[in-house]
Amino acid sequence: MTATTTRGPAGNAGPGDGSGSGDGEATLRVSMRNFRARLAGRPPERRAHPHATTRSAAELAVLSNTPHEGVREPYRAQLTWERDYARAAVFADLAACLAGTGLAYLIRFGGIIDFSQTPQSSRPYLFFTLGLPLVWIAAVALNRGYEHRFLGGGSEEFRRVLNAAVRLTALVAVASYATKAEFARSYLLVAFPMATLLTLVGRAVARARLHRMRRAGECQHRVLVVGAGESAASLVRIARRDPTAGWNVVGVCLDRAPGMHSSERPDRAGFDLAGVPIVGTSDTLVEAIRRTRASAVAISPQIDGERLRRALWALEGSDVDVLVSSAITDVTGPRIHLRPVAGLPLLHIEEPELSGARRLMKGMLDRSLALTGVLVTLPLFAALVLAIRLTSKGPAFFRQTRVGMSGREFTMFKFRSMYVDAEARLKELRTSNEGQGLLFKMRDDPRVTGVGKFLRKWSLDELPQLFNVLNGTMSLVGPRPPLPSEVAQYETDVHRRLMVKPGLTGLWQISGRSDLDWEESVRLDLRYVENWSLAMDLIILWRTVFAVLKREGAY
């Protein structure tokens, strides 16, 4: 046990003080000097108490990187915005379910629609309308729909809401059948779907607002990255890639021997990794978390298993999220499963499903939506054709050879947005190329017509690609359709883009389009190939609407 120092009002050392005599002599000397100063009419000397400080002992221990002597309060991560967001989600779900049941009650008993059979009393339905929202909240909570780790990112939040809705609907149906309660089916067919839809819409609106706040630097997770060298730097770069993830990397702990970083060597202060200060090693993880006030720890897969286990034990009860990065990047979703082998949890990586029933369903969805789009936009097609033909010479449609699935070439259709001699003028503009890699990009391209600028601004020049979707050469969602000259320069890995049909839109479309560099666009295309699903396609189509309205990267 370490002895502690206690002092009385006079500053004398108490029991257990190993330096009492030295402090007593110093205090006596100061008192004699002050006595002589008063006799001479000078102001007395003010000596700070040797242990007086504006910081706590724990803070001094962290700042000086020395162990704190005595009892230390356990560290608890503080993120008030997470609690506020979860509370807001509860109230939003409550209001959404109340609106759904209220609408069902109004339709069934409000006289809006005449039903052949009317229940004897509407009072049970009124109680059900007012009571179901509370049961709804309980069902979502039991499905862990309000846990902080699921809120604000990923599809898991919406999946848990849907699971809660399905299970609650099944429970009500079974209970109604078991008790032989005659419940109006028209009421239930409106209440549950509307409650589910409004809840999902409310979650989407709340997430959009959260993402705006994160882009402005608010509602952030203070993340401490732990790893070795390049793997830690890779995690830092990934955290900076998407500001809507809300990751604010506040420090790095490198997996090296102690004594090499600024946390142990004051003479080496100022060390950083990718612009993030190095605050310690994996052995001093707990102290680094205290120093940076981190709320999450992102650990690279290269860290030693024994150190990782000790870190998990040390962080128990601290409310600090521990995230371990996978060595397999850009593989997510249903392809990854935990598979215990001999007591060791292993990641089972399934092959990407590029054929079979899901591929057939994707083709049917593509053609049905494309046909609907063509029929709905026929008047717009006619207006754009007329505008192009009247403002510049040449055909209204532009045809170009592109490379599709399995390297097969096809003719892609677009509305012509450039003058007819655009290809001939390309050589003289090569020096003005603003793009990187294999793509030619120019924000103020003189080859673009006046109408073409309007078409590109609102992505209307790509509407004729719906015909490519109908003839099966393209998909609604997929990688960007490349030129044969680009494919000829592809490296080996980039050829994986050709394993699926190119798309009218894709991850590149909703992530910046022409503002992306070559490496980022390739990464997004490969990520889609590795993880595509019908749910992902629907999400991308939904986000494409907002990307077009924002007009980001459209030139």
Coordinates of C-alpha atoms in Angstrom, one line a residue:
M1 CA 0.0 0.0 0.0
T2 CA 1.2 3.5 -0.8
A3 CA 1.1 5.9 2.0
T4 CA -0.8 9.1 1.5
T5 CA 0.1 12.6 2.7
T6 CA -2.2 14.6 5.0
R7 CA -1.6 18.2 6.0
G8 CA -3.2 20.4 8.7
P9 CA -4.0 24.1 8.4
A10 CA -0.5 25.1 9.2
G11 CA 1.0 23.0 6.4
N12 CA 2.9 20.6 8.7
A13 CA 3.4 17.1 7.5
G14 CA 1.1 14.5 8.9
P15 CA 1.7 10.8 9.4
G16 CA 3.0 8.9 6.5
D17 CA 4.8 11.9 4.8
G18 CA 8.2 10.9 3.8
S19 CA 9.4 14.5 3.2
G20 CA 8.0 16.2 6.2
S21 CA 11.3 17.6 7.5
G22 CA 12.3 19.2 4.2
D23 CA 9.0 20.9 3.8
G24 CA 9.0 22.1 7.4
E25 CA 12.4 23.7 7.0
A26 CA 11.4 25.4 3.8
T27 CA 8.3 26.8 5.4
L28 CA 10.3 28.1 8.4
R29 CA 12.8 29.9 6.1
V30 CA 9.9 31.5 4.2
S31 CA 8.3 32.6 7.4
M32 CA 11.5 34.3 8.6
R33 CA 12.0 36.1 5.3
N34 CA 8.4 37.4 5.5
F35 CA 8.9 38.5 9.1
R36 CA 12.0 40.5 8.0
A37 CA 10.1 41.9 5.0
R38 CA 7.3 43.2 7.2
L39 CA 9.9 44.9 9.5
A40 CA 11.4 46.6 6.4
G41 CA 8.0 47.7 5.1
R42 CA 8.1 45.3 2.0
P43 CA 5.3 43.1 0.9
P44 CA 5.7 39.5 2.1
E45 CA 6.8 36.7 -0.2
R46 CA 3.9 34.5 -1.4
R47 CA 4.9 30.8 -1.7
A48 CA 2.5 28.4 -3.2
H49 CA 1.6 25.4 -1.2
P50 CA 3.9 22.6 -2.5
H51 CA 0.8 20.4 -3.3
A52 CA -1.6 23.2 -4.3
T53 CA -2.9 22.9 -7.9
T54 CA -5.9 23.7 -10.1
R55 CA -5.9 20.1 -11.5
S56 CA -6.8 16.9 -9.7
A57 CA -4.2 14.3 -8.9
A58 CA -5.7 12.0 -11.6
E59 CA -5.4 14.7 -14.2
L60 CA -1.8 15.3 -13.2
A61 CA -1.0 11.6 -13.4
V62 CA -2.4 11.4 -17.0
L63 CA -0.6 14.6 -18.1
S64 CA 2.7 13.5 -16.7
N65 CA 2.2 9.8 -17.9
T66 CA 2.9 8.5 -14.4
P67 CA 0.7 6.1 -12.6
H68 CA -1.9 7.6 -10.3
E69 CA -1.4 6.7 -6.6
G70 CA -4.6 6.1 -4.7
V71 CA -8.1 5.2 -5.7
R72 CA -9.0 6.1 -9.2
E73 CA -12.6 6.6 -10.5
P74 CA -13.4 4.1 -13.3
Y75 CA -13.5 5.7 -16.7
R76 CA -17.0 6.1 -18.3
A77 CA -17.5 7.3 -21.9
Q78 CA -19.8 10.3 -22.0
L79 CA -21.9 10.8 -25.2
T80 CA -25.0 12.8 -24.3
W81 CA -26.0 13.1 -28.0
E82 CA -26.4 9.3 -28.2
R83 CA -28.9 9.3 -25.4
D84 CA -30.8 12.3 -26.8
Y85 CA -30.9 10.6 -30.3
A86 CA -32.2 7.3 -28.8
R87 CA -34.8 9.2 -26.8
A88 CA -35.9 11.1 -29.9
A89 CA -36.2 7.8 -31.8
V90 CA -38.5 6.5 -29.1
F91 CA -40.8 9.5 -29.4
A92 CA -40.7 9.5 -33.2
D93 CA -41.7 5.8 -33.2
L94 CA -44.5 6.5 -30.7
A95 CA -45.8 9.3 -32.9
A96 CA -45.5 7.2 -36.1
C97 CA -47.5 4.3 -34.6
L98 CA -50.1 6.6 -33.2
A99 CA -50.5 8.2 -36.6
G100 CA -50.9 4.8 -38.2
T101 CA -53.4 3.5 -35.8
G102 CA -55.3 6.8 -35.8
L103 CA -55.5 6.7 -39.6
A104 CA -56.8 3.2 -39.4
Y105 CA -59.4 4.2 -36.9
L106 CA -60.5 7.2 -39.0
I107 CA -60.8 5.1 -42.2
R108 CA -62.7 2.3 -40.4
F109 CA -65.0 4.4 -38.2
G110 CA -64.8 7.9 -39.6
G111 CA -67.3 7.4 -42.4
I112 CA -64.7 7.9 -45.1
I113 CA -65.5 4.5 -46.6
D114 CA -68.7 2.6 -46.3
F115 CA -68.1 -1.0 -45.1
S116 CA -70.7 -3.7 -45.4
Q117 CA -70.1 -5.0 -41.9
T118 CA -69.7 -2.6 -38.9
P119 CA -68.6 -3.7 -35.4
Q120 CA -71.1 -3.3 -32.7
S121 CA -68.9 -0.9 -30.8
S122 CA -65.8 1.1 -31.7
R123 CA -64.7 1.5 -28.1
P124 CA -62.3 -1.6 -28.2
Y125 CA -60.7 -0.2 -31.4
L126 CA -60.2 3.2 -29.7
F127 CA -58.4 1.5 -26.8
F128 CA -56.4 -0.5 -29.3
T129 CA -55.5 2.7 -31.2
L130 CA -54.2 4.4 -28.0
G131 CA -52.5 1.3 -26.5
L132 CA -50.8 -0.2 -29.6
P133 CA -48.1 2.6 -29.7
L134 CA -46.9 1.6 -26.3
V135 CA -46.8 -2.1 -27.3
W136 CA -45.0 -1.0 -30.5
I137 CA -42.2 0.7 -28.6
A138 CA -41.8 -2.3 -26.4
A139 CA -41.6 -4.6 -29.4
V140 CA -38.9 -2.5 -31.1
A141 CA -37.0 -2.3 -27.8
L142 CA -37.1 -6.1 -27.4
N143 CA -35.7 -6.3 -30.9
R144 CA -32.9 -4.0 -29.7
G145 CA -34.0 -1.3 -32.1
Y146 CA -32.9 1.5 -29.7
E147 CA -29.3 0.3 -29.0
H148 CA -26.8 3.1 -29.8
R149 CA -24.7 0.9 -32.0
F150 CA -27.6 0.4 -34.5
L151 CA -28.8 4.0 -34.6
G152 CA -27.7 6.4 -37.3
G153 CA -25.8 4.0 -39.6
G154 CA -26.2 0.9 -41.7
S155 CA -29.3 -1.1 -42.6
E156 CA -29.5 -3.0 -39.3
E157 CA -31.6 -0.2 -37.7
F158 CA -34.3 -0.6 -40.3
R159 CA -34.1 -4.4 -40.3
R160 CA -34.8 -4.5 -36.6
V161 CA -37.8 -2.2 -37.0
L162 CA -39.2 -4.5 -39.7
N163 CA -38.5 -7.6 -37.6
A164 CA -40.4 -6.0 -34.7
A165 CA -43.3 -5.1 -36.9
V166 CA -43.6 -8.6 -38.4
R167 CA -43.4 -10.3 -35.0
L168 CA -45.9 -8.0 -33.4
T169 CA -48.3 -8.5 -36.3
A170 CA -47.9 -12.3 -36.0
L171 CA -48.5 -12.1 -32.2
V172 CA -51.7 -10.1 -32.6
A173 CA -52.9 -12.5 -35.3
V174 CA -52.2 -15.6 -33.1
A175 CA -53.8 -13.9 -30.1
S176 CA -56.9 -13.0 -32.0
Y177 CA -57.3 -16.5 -33.3
A178 CA -56.6 -18.1 -29.9
T179 CA -59.2 -15.9 -28.2
K180 CA -61.6 -16.0 -31.1
A181 CA -61.8 -12.2 -31.0
E182 CA -63.4 -10.9 -34.1
F183 CA -61.2 -8.0 -35.2
A184 CA -61.9 -5.9 -38.3
R185 CA -59.3 -7.0 -40.8
S186 CA -59.6 -3.6 -42.6
Y187 CA -58.4 -1.9 -39.5
L188 CA -55.4 -4.2 -39.1
L189 CA -54.5 -4.0 -42.8
V190 CA -54.1 -0.2 -42.4
A191 CA -52.8 0.1 -38.9
F192 CA -49.7 -2.2 -39.0
P193 CA -48.4 -1.3 -42.5
M194 CA -48.9 2.5 -41.9
A195 CA -47.2 2.3 -38.5
T196 CA -44.3 0.4 -40.0
L197 CA -44.0 2.8 -43.0
L198 CA -44.2 5.9 -40.9
T199 CA -41.7 4.5 -38.4
L200 CA -39.2 3.8 -41.2
V201 CA -39.7 7.2 -42.7
G202 CA -39.2 8.9 -39.3
R203 CA -35.9 6.9 -38.8
A204 CA -34.7 8.0 -42.3
V205 CA -35.5 11.6 -41.6
A206 CA -33.7 11.5 -38.3
R207 CA -30.7 9.9 -39.9
A208 CA -30.6 12.5 -42.6
R209 CA -30.5 15.2 -40.0
L210 CA -27.9 13.4 -38.0
H211 CA -25.7 13.1 -41.1
R212 CA -26.0 16.9 -41.7
M213 CA -24.9 17.5 -38.1
R214 CA -22.0 15.2 -38.5
R215 CA -20.8 16.9 -41.7
A216 CA -20.8 20.1 -39.6
G217 CA -18.6 18.4 -37.0
E218 CA -21.3 17.6 -34.4
C219 CA -22.5 14.3 -32.9
Q220 CA -19.1 12.7 -33.3
H221 CA -17.7 9.5 -31.8
R222 CA -14.2 10.2 -30.3
V223 CA -12.3 7.2 -31.7
L224 CA -8.9 5.9 -30.6
V225 CA -7.2 3.8 -33.3
V226 CA -5.0 0.9 -32.1
G227 CA -2.8 -1.0 -34.5
A228 CA 0.6 -1.4 -36.1
G229 CA 2.0 1.1 -38.6
E230 CA 0.2 1.0 -41.9
S231 CA -2.9 -0.9 -40.6
A232 CA -3.5 1.9 -38.1
A233 CA -3.0 4.5 -40.9
S234 CA -5.5 2.7 -43.1
L235 CA -8.1 2.8 -40.3
V236 CA -7.5 6.6 -40.0
R237 CA -8.0 7.0 -43.7
I238 CA -11.2 4.9 -43.7
A239 CA -12.5 7.0 -40.8
R240 CA -12.0 10.2 -42.7
R241 CA -13.5 8.8 -45.9
D242 CA -17.1 9.3 -44.9
P243 CA -18.0 12.2 -42.5
T244 CA -21.5 10.8 -42.0
A245 CA -20.0 7.9 -40.0
G246 CA -19.3 10.4 -37.3
W247 CA -15.8 9.2 -36.5
N248 CA -13.4 11.8 -35.0
V249 CA -10.1 10.1 -34.6
V250 CA -8.5 11.7 -31.6
G251 CA -5.4 9.5 -31.2
V252 CA -3.4 6.5 -32.2
C253 CA -1.9 3.7 -30.1
L254 CA 0.8 1.9 -32.0
D255 CA 1.5 -1.8 -31.3
R256 CA 5.2 -1.3 -30.6
A257 CA 7.6 -1.6 -27.7
P258 CA 7.2 1.1 -25.0
G259 CA 9.6 4.0 -25.0
M260 CA 9.2 4.9 -28.7
H261 CA 6.4 7.4 -28.6
S262 CA 5.7 10.8 -27.2
S263 CA 3.6 9.4 -24.4
E264 CA 6.7 7.8 -22.9
R265 CA 9.4 10.1 -24.2
P266 CA 8.8 13.8 -23.6
D267 CA 11.7 14.6 -25.9
R268 CA 9.9 12.9 -28.8
A269 CA 6.7 15.0 -28.5
G270 CA 5.0 15.8 -31.7
F271 CA 4.9 12.4 -33.2
D272 CA 1.8 11.7 -35.3
L273 CA 0.4 9.2 -37.8
A274 CA -1.5 10.5 -40.8
G275 CA -1.9 13.8 -38.9
V276 CA -3.3 12.1 -35.8
P277 CA -1.2 12.4 -32.6
I278 CA 0.3 9.2 -31.2
V279 CA -0.8 8.9 -27.6
G280 CA 0.7 5.6 -26.5
T281 CA 1.0 1.9 -27.2
S282 CA -1.4 -0.9 -26.9
D283 CA 0.0 -1.6 -23.4
T284 CA -1.0 1.8 -22.2
L285 CA -4.5 1.7 -23.9
V286 CA -6.5 2.6 -20.8
E287 CA -4.4 5.6 -20.0
A288 CA -4.6 6.7 -23.6
I289 CA -8.4 6.4 -23.5
R290 CA -8.5 8.6 -20.4
R291 CA -6.2 11.1 -22.0
T292 CA -8.2 11.4 -25.2
R293 CA -11.6 10.9 -23.6
A294 CA -12.4 8.4 -26.3
S295 CA -15.8 6.8 -26.6
A296 CA -14.8 4.1 -29.1
V297 CA -11.7 2.0 -29.9
A298 CA -11.0 0.8 -33.4
I299 CA -8.5 -2.1 -33.4
S300 CA -6.7 -3.4 -36.5
P301 CA -6.6 -7.1 -37.0
Q302 CA -2.8 -7.3 -36.7
I303 CA -2.8 -6.7 -32.9
D304 CA -1.7 -9.5 -30.7
G305 CA -4.7 -11.6 -29.4
E306 CA -3.4 -11.6 -25.8
R307 CA -3.2 -7.8 -25.8
L308 CA -6.6 -7.5 -27.3
R309 CA -8.1 -9.7 -24.6
R310 CA -6.5 -7.7 -21.8
A311 CA -7.8 -4.5 -23.5
L312 CA -11.3 -5.9 -23.5
W313 CA -11.1 -6.8 -19.9
A314 CA -9.8 -3.4 -19.0
L315 CA -12.6 -1.7 -20.8
E316 CA -15.5 -3.6 -19.2
G317 CA -18.1 -1.3 -17.8
S318 CA -16.6 1.8 -19.4
D319 CA -19.3 2.2 -22.1
V320 CA -16.4 2.4 -24.6
D321 CA -17.3 0.6 -27.9
V322 CA -14.6 -1.8 -29.1
L323 CA -14.5 -2.4 -32.8
V324 CA -12.1 -4.8 -34.4
S325 CA -11.4 -4.3 -38.1
S326 CA -11.5 -7.2 -40.5
A327 CA -8.4 -7.9 -42.6
I328 CA -10.9 -8.4 -45.6
T329 CA -11.9 -4.9 -46.6
D330 CA -15.0 -3.9 -48.6
V331 CA -16.7 -7.2 -47.8
T332 CA -19.8 -6.7 -45.7
G333 CA -23.4 -7.7 -45.1
P334 CA -24.7 -11.3 -45.5
R335 CA -21.4 -12.6 -46.9
I336 CA -19.8 -12.5 -43.5
H337 CA -20.8 -15.0 -40.7
L338 CA -19.2 -16.0 -37.4
R339 CA -18.3 -19.7 -37.5
P340 CA -16.9 -21.2 -34.2
V341 CA -14.2 -23.8 -34.8
A342 CA -12.7 -25.6 -31.8
G343 CA -13.8 -22.7 -29.6
L344 CA -12.2 -20.1 -31.9
P345 CA -14.6 -17.6 -33.6
L346 CA -13.7 -17.4 -37.2
L347 CA -15.1 -15.3 -40.0
H348 CA -16.8 -17.3 -42.8
I349 CA -16.7 -15.4 -46.1
E350 CA -19.2 -16.6 -48.6
E351 CA -18.6 -16.2 -52.3
P352 CA -20.4 -13.3 -54.0
E353 CA -23.7 -14.5 -55.5
L354 CA -23.4 -13.5 -59.2
S355 CA -25.9 -16.0 -60.6
G356 CA -29.0 -17.9 -59.7
A357 CA -32.5 -16.9 -58.4
R358 CA -31.3 -13.5 -57.1
R359 CA -29.8 -12.6 -60.5
L360 CA -33.1 -13.5 -62.1
M361 CA -35.0 -11.4 -59.7
K362 CA -32.7 -8.5 -60.3
G363 CA -33.2 -8.7 -64.0
M364 CA -37.0 -8.8 -63.6
L365 CA -36.9 -5.8 -61.3
D366 CA -34.6 -3.9 -63.7
R367 CA -36.9 -4.4 -66.7
S368 CA -40.1 -3.7 -64.9
L369 CA -38.9 -0.4 -63.4
A370 CA -37.2 0.6 -66.7
L371 CA -40.4 0.0 -68.6
T372 CA -42.4 2.0 -66.1
G373 CA -39.8 4.8 -66.3
V374 CA -39.9 4.9 -70.1
L375 CA -43.7 5.1 -70.1
V376 CA -43.9 7.8 -67.5
T377 CA -41.2 10.0 -69.1
L378 CA -42.3 9.8 -72.7
P379 CA -43.5 13.4 -72.8
L380 CA -40.1 14.5 -71.3
F381 CA -38.3 12.4 -73.9
A382 CA -40.2 14.2 -76.7
A383 CA -39.4 17.7 -75.1
L384 CA -35.7 16.9 -74.7
V385 CA -35.4 15.6 -78.3
L386 CA -36.9 18.7 -79.6
A387 CA -34.7 21.0 -77.5
I388 CA -31.5 19.2 -78.6
R389 CA -32.4 19.2 -82.3
L390 CA -33.4 23.0 -82.3
T391 CA -30.2 24.2 -80.5
S392 CA -27.4 22.4 -82.2
K393 CA -26.8 20.3 -85.3
G394 CA -26.7 16.6 -85.1
P395 CA -28.9 13.7 -83.8
A396 CA -30.7 13.9 -80.5
F397 CA -29.3 10.6 -79.3
F398 CA -25.6 9.8 -78.8
R399 CA -24.4 6.2 -79.3
Q400 CA -21.1 5.0 -77.9
T401 CA -19.5 1.6 -77.6
R402 CA -19.0 0.5 -74.0
V403 CA -17.9 -2.7 -72.3
G404 CA -20.5 -4.7 -70.4
M405 CA -20.7 -7.9 -68.4
S406 CA -17.9 -10.5 -69.1
G407 CA -16.2 -8.0 -71.4
R408 CA -18.9 -8.0 -74.1
E409 CA -19.2 -4.7 -76.0
F410 CA -22.5 -3.0 -76.5
T411 CA -24.0 0.2 -77.8
M412 CA -24.9 2.6 -75.0
F413 CA -27.6 5.3 -75.6
K414 CA -27.6 8.8 -74.2
F415 CA -29.0 12.2 -75.1
R416 CA -26.4 14.2 -77.0
S417 CA -24.9 16.8 -74.7
M418 CA -21.9 17.8 -76.8
Y419 CA -21.3 19.2 -80.3
V420 CA -20.9 16.5 -83.0
D421 CA -17.1 17.2 -83.4
A422 CA -16.5 16.5 -79.7
E423 CA -14.4 13.4 -80.2
A424 CA -12.1 15.2 -82.8
R425 CA -11.6 18.1 -80.3
L426 CA -10.6 15.8 -77.4
K427 CA -6.9 15.7 -78.3
E428 CA -6.5 19.4 -78.0
L429 CA -8.1 19.4 -74.6
R430 CA -6.0 16.6 -73.1
T431 CA -3.7 19.1 -71.3
S432 CA -6.8 20.6 -69.5
N433 CA -7.8 17.2 -68.1
E434 CA -8.9 17.7 -64.4
G435 CA -9.4 13.9 -63.8
Q436 CA -7.1 11.3 -62.5
G437 CA -6.4 7.8 -63.8
L438 CA -8.1 6.7 -67.0
L439 CA -11.0 9.2 -67.0
F440 CA -11.1 12.5 -68.8
K441 CA -12.9 15.2 -66.8
M442 CA -13.2 18.9 -67.3
R443 CA -15.6 21.0 -65.3
D444 CA -16.0 23.7 -68.0
D445 CA -15.8 21.6 -71.2
P446 CA -16.2 23.8 -74.2
R447 CA -17.5 20.9 -76.2
V448 CA -20.7 20.8 -74.1
T449 CA -23.7 22.6 -75.6
G450 CA -26.0 25.0 -73.7
V451 CA -28.8 22.4 -73.5
G452 CA -26.1 19.7 -72.7
K453 CA -25.1 21.6 -69.6
F454 CA -28.7 21.6 -68.4
L455 CA -29.0 17.8 -69.2
R456 CA -25.8 17.0 -67.3
K457 CA -26.8 19.2 -64.4
W458 CA -29.9 17.2 -63.8
S459 CA -28.6 13.9 -65.1
L460 CA -31.2 13.8 -67.9
D461 CA -28.7 12.9 -70.5
E462 CA -28.7 9.4 -69.1
L463 CA -32.4 8.7 -69.4
P464 CA -32.0 6.8 -72.8
Q465 CA -30.0 4.2 -70.9
L466 CA -33.4 2.9 -69.8
F467 CA -33.5 1.3 -73.3
N468 CA -30.2 -0.5 -72.5
V469 CA -31.8 -1.8 -69.3
L470 CA -34.7 -3.1 -71.4
N471 CA -32.5 -4.9 -73.9
G472 CA -30.5 -6.5 -71.1
T473 CA -27.1 -4.9 -71.7
M474 CA -27.3 -2.7 -68.6
S475 CA -28.8 -2.8 -65.2
L476 CA -30.4 0.0 -63.2
V477 CA -27.7 -0.3 -60.6
G478 CA -24.1 -1.4 -61.2
P479 CA -20.6 -0.2 -61.9
R480 CA -20.0 2.6 -64.4
P481 CA -20.0 1.4 -68.0
P482 CA -16.3 1.8 -69.2
L483 CA -14.9 2.5 -72.6
P484 CA -12.9 -0.1 -74.5
S485 CA -9.9 2.1 -74.2
E486 CA -10.2 2.2 -70.4
V487 CA -10.6 -1.6 -70.2
A488 CA -7.5 -2.1 -72.3
Q489 CA -5.5 -0.3 -69.5
Y490 CA -7.2 -2.1 -66.6
E491 CA -5.0 -3.8 -64.0
T492 CA -5.9 -7.4 -63.0
D493 CA -8.0 -6.5 -60.0
V494 CA -10.1 -3.9 -61.8
H495 CA -11.4 -6.5 -64.3
R496 CA -13.8 -7.6 -61.4
R497 CA -15.9 -4.7 -62.4
L498 CA -17.0 -6.6 -65.4
M499 CA -18.4 -9.5 -63.5
V500 CA -21.8 -7.8 -63.3
K501 CA -23.8 -5.6 -65.7
P502 CA -22.9 -1.9 -65.7
G503 CA -25.5 0.3 -64.2
L504 CA -27.4 3.5 -64.9
T505 CA -26.6 4.5 -61.4
G506 CA -24.4 3.0 -58.6
L507 CA -22.3 3.7 -55.6
W508 CA -20.2 6.1 -57.6
Q509 CA -23.3 8.0 -58.6
I510 CA -24.4 8.6 -55.0
S511 CA -20.9 9.3 -53.7
G512 CA -19.8 12.3 -55.8
R513 CA -19.7 11.1 -59.4
S514 CA -17.2 13.3 -61.3
D515 CA -15.8 14.7 -58.1
L516 CA -14.3 11.2 -57.3
D517 CA -10.8 10.3 -58.3
W518 CA -10.1 7.1 -60.3
E519 CA -9.0 5.0 -57.3
E520 CA -12.1 5.9 -55.3
S521 CA -14.5 5.1 -58.2
V522 CA -12.8 1.8 -58.7
R523 CA -13.0 1.0 -55.0
L524 CA -16.8 1.7 -55.0
D525 CA -17.4 -0.4 -58.1
L526 CA -15.5 -3.3 -56.6
R527 CA -17.4 -2.9 -53.3
Y528 CA -20.7 -3.2 -55.2
V529 CA -19.6 -6.3 -57.0
E530 CA -18.5 -8.0 -53.8
N531 CA -21.7 -7.1 -51.8
W532 CA -24.5 -6.6 -54.2
S533 CA -28.1 -7.5 -53.2
L534 CA -31.6 -6.5 -54.1
A535 CA -31.8 -4.5 -50.8
M536 CA -28.6 -2.6 -51.7
D537 CA -30.0 -1.8 -55.2
L538 CA -33.2 -0.4 -53.7
I539 CA -31.2 1.8 -51.3
I540 CA -29.0 3.1 -54.1
L541 CA -32.0 3.9 -56.3
W542 CA -33.5 5.8 -53.4
R543 CA -30.3 7.8 -52.7
T544 CA -29.9 8.5 -56.4
V545 CA -33.0 10.7 -56.3
F546 CA -31.3 12.9 -53.7
A547 CA -28.0 12.8 -55.4
V548 CA -29.6 14.1 -58.6
L549 CA -31.4 16.9 -56.7
K550 CA -28.2 18.0 -55.0
R551 CA -26.4 18.0 -58.4
E552 CA -23.1 17.1 -56.8
G553 CA -20.4 16.1 -59.3
A554 CA -22.7 16.6 -62.3
Y555 CA -20.7 18.2 -65.1

